[in-house]
PDB file of C-alpha atoms in Angstrom:
ATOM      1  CA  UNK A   1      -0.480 -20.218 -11.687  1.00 86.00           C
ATOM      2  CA  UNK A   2      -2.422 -17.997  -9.625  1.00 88.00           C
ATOM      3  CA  UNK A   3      -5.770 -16.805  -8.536  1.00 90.00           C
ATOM      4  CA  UNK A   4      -7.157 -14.582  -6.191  1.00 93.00           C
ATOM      5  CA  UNK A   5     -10.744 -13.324  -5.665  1.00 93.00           C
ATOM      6  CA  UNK A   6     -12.646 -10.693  -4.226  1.00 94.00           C
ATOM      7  CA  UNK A   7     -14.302 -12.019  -0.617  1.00 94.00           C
ATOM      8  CA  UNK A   8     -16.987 -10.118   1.636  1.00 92.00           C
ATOM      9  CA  UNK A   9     -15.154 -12.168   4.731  1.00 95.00           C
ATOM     10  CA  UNK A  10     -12.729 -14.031   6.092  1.00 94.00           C
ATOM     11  CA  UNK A  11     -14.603 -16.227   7.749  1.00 95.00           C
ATOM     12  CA  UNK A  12     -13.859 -19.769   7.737  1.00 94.00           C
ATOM     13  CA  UNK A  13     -16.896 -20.828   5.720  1.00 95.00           C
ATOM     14  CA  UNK A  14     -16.600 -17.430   3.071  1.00 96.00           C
ATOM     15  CA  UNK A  15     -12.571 -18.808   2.977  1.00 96.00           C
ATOM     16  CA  UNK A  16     -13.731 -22.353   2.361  1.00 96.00           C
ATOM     17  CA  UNK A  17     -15.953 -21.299  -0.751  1.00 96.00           C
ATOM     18  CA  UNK A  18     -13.710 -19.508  -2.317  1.00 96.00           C
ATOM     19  CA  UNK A  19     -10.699 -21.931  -1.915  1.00 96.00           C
ATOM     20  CA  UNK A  20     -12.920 -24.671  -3.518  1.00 97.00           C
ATOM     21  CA  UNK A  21     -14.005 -22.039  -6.120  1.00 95.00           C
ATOM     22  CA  UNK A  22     -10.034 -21.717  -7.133  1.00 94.00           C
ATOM     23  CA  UNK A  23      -9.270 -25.333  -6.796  1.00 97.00           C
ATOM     24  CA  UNK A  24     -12.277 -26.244  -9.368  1.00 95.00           C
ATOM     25  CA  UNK A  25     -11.195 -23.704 -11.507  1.00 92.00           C
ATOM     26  CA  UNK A  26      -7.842 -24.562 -11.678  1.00 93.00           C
ATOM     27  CA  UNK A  27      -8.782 -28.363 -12.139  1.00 95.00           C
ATOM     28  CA  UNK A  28     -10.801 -27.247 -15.150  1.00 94.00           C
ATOM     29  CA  UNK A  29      -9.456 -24.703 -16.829  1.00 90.00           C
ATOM     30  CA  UNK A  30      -5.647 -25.953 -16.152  1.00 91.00           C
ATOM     31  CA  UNK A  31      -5.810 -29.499 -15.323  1.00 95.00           C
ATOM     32  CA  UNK A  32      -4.257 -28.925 -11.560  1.00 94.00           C
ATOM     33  CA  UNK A  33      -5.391 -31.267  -8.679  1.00 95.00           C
ATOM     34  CA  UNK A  34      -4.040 -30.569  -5.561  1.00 96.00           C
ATOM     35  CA  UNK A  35      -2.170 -32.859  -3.106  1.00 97.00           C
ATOM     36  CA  UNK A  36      -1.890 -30.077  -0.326  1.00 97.00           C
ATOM     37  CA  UNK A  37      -2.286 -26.959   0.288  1.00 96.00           C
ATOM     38  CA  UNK A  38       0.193 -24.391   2.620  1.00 93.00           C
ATOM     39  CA  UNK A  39      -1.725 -21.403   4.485  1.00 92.00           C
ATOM     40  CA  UNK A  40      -1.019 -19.125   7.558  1.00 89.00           C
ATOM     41  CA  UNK A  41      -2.135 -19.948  10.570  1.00 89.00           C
ATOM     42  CA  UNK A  42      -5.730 -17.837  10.616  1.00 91.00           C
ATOM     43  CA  UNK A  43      -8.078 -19.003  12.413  1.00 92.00           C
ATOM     44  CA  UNK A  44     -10.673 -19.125   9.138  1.00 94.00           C
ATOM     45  CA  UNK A  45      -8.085 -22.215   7.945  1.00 93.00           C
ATOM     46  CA  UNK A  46      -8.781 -24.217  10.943  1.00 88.00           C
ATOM     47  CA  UNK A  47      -7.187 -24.989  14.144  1.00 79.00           C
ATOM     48  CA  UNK A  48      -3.772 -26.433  14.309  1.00 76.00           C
ATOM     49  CA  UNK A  49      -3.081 -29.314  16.032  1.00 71.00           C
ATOM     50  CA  UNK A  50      -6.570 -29.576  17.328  1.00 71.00           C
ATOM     51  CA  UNK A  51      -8.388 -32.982  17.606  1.00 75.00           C
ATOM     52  CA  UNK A  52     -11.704 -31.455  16.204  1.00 79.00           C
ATOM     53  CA  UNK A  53     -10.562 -30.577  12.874  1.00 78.00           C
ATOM     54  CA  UNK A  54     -13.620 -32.004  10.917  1.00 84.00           C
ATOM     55  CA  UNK A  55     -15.305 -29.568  12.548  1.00 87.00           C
ATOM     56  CA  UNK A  56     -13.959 -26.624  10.759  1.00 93.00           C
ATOM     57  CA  UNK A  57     -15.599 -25.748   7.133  1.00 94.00           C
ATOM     58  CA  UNK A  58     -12.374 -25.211   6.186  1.00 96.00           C
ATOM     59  CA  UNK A  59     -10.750 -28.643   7.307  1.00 95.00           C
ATOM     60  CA  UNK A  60     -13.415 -30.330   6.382  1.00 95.00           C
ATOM     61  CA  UNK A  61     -13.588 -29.265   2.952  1.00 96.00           C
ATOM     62  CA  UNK A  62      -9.899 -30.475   2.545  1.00 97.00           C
ATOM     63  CA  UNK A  63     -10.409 -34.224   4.078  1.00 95.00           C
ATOM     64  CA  UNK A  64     -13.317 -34.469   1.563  1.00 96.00           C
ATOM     65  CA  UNK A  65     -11.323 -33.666  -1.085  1.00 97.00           C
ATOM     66  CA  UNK A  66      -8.155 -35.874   0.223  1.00 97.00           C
ATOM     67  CA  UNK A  67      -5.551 -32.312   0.233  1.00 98.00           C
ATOM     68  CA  UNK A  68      -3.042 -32.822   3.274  1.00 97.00           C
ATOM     69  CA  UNK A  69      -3.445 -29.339   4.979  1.00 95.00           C
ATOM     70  CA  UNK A  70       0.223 -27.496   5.938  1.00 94.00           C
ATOM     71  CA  UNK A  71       0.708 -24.446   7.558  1.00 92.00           C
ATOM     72  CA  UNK A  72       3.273 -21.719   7.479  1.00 91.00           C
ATOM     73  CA  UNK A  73       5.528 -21.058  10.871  1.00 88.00           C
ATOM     74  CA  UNK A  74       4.594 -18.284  12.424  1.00 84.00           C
ATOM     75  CA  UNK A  75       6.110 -15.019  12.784  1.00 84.00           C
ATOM     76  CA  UNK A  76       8.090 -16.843   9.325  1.00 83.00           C
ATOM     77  CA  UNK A  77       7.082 -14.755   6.130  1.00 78.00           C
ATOM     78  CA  UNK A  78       9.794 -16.121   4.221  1.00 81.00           C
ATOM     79  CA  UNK A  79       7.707 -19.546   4.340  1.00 84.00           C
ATOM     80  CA  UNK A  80       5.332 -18.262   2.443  1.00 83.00           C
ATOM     81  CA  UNK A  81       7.345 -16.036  -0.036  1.00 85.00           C
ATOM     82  CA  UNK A  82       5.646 -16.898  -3.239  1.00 86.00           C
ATOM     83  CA  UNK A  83       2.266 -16.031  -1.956  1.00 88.00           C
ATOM     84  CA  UNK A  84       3.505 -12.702  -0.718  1.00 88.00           C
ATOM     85  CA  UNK A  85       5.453 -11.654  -3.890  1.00 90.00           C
ATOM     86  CA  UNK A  86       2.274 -12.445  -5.306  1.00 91.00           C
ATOM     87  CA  UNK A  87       0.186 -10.315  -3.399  1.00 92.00           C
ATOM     88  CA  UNK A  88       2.810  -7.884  -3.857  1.00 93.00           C
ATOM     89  CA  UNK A  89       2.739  -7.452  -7.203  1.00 92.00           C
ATOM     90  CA  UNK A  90      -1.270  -7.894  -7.470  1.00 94.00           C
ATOM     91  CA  UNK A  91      -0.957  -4.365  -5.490  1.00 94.00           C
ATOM     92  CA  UNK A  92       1.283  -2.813  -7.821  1.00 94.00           C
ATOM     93  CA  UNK A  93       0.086  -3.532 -11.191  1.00 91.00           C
ATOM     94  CA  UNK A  94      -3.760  -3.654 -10.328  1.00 92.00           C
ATOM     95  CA  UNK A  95      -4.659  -2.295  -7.154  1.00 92.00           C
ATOM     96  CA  UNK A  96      -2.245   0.737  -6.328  1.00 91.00           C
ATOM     97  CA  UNK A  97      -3.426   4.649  -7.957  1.00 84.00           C
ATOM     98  CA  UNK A  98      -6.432   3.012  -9.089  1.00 90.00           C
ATOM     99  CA  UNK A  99      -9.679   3.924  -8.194  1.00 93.00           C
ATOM    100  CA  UNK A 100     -12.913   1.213  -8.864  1.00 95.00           C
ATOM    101  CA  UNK A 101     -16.663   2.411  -9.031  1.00 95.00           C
ATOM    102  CA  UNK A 102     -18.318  -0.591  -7.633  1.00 95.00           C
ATOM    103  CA  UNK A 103     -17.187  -4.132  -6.037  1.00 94.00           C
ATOM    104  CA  UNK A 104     -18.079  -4.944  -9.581  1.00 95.00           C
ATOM    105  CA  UNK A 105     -16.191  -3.301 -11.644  1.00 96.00           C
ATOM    106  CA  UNK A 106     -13.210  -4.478  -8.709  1.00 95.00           C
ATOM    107  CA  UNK A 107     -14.354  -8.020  -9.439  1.00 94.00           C
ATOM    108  CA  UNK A 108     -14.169  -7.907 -13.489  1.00 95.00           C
ATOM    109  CA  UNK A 109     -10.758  -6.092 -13.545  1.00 94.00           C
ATOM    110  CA  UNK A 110      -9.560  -8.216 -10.943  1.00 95.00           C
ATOM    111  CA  UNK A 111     -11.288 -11.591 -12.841  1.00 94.00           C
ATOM    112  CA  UNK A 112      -9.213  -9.943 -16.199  1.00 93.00           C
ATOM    113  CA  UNK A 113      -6.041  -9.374 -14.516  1.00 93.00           C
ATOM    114  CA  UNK A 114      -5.922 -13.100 -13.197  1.00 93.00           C
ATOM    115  CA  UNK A 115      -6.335 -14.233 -16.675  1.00 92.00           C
ATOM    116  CA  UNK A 116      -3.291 -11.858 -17.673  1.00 93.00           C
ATOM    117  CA  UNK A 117      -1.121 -12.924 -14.884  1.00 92.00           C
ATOM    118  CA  UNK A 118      -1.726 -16.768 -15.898  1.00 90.00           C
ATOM    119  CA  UNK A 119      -1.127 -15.982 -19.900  1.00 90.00           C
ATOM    120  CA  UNK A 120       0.562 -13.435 -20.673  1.00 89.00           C
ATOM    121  CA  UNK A 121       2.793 -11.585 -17.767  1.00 87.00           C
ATOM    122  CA  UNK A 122       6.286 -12.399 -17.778  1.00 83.00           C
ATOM    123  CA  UNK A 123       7.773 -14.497 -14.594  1.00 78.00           C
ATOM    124  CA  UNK A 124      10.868 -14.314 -13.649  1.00 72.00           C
ATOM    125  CA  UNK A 125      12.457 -17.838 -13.090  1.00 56.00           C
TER     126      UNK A 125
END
């Protein structure tokens, strides 16, 4: 499963939104609670190692909802290689030679393509 939406930021609160957005959807629609959570080490996903972490939107939307917060090593892609195939191939099949009218019309094709990816594109195992 995957999901990705269209964001006018990345600021920590705009990041925080949407990553609750995703996790309620993905509770709903597909029954998926999440234990933790792995992102890079921007600062709109809070500052590592820091004592002041319920201070952050994003950090403390994740001790709310009990999701242990991990981050990928830096300057380490390969950490995070599933979320960068993804992105990868969100580029190729939706995003590349293709030209969208309004943030819209982005949002809709991008909304339809998510449901496509989760139902009916082949993975490879």
């Amino acid at each position: 499963m995957a999901w990705a939406e269209v964001v006018e930021d990345i600021k920590s609160l705009t990041v925080m939104f949407c990553v609750l957005r995703c996790f309620n959807i993905m509770a709903d629609e597909y029954n998926i609670k999440f234990a933790q959570v792995l992102t890079d080490n921007g600062p709109e996903f809070g500052p590592k190692g820091s004592k002041k972490k319920s201070e952050h939107p994003f950090e403390r939307m994740l001790m709310e909802l009990w999701v242990k917060h991990r981050y990928t090593r830096p300057y380490r892609p390969q950490t995070n290689g599933k979320a960068k195939r993804f992105w990868r191939t969100l580029n190729y099949d939706l995003i590349e030679e293709t030209t969208f009218n309004s943030e819209e019309e982005l949002k809709q094709e991008l909304l339809e393509y998510m449901v496509y990816y989760n139902h009916q594109r082949p993975h490879s195992l």
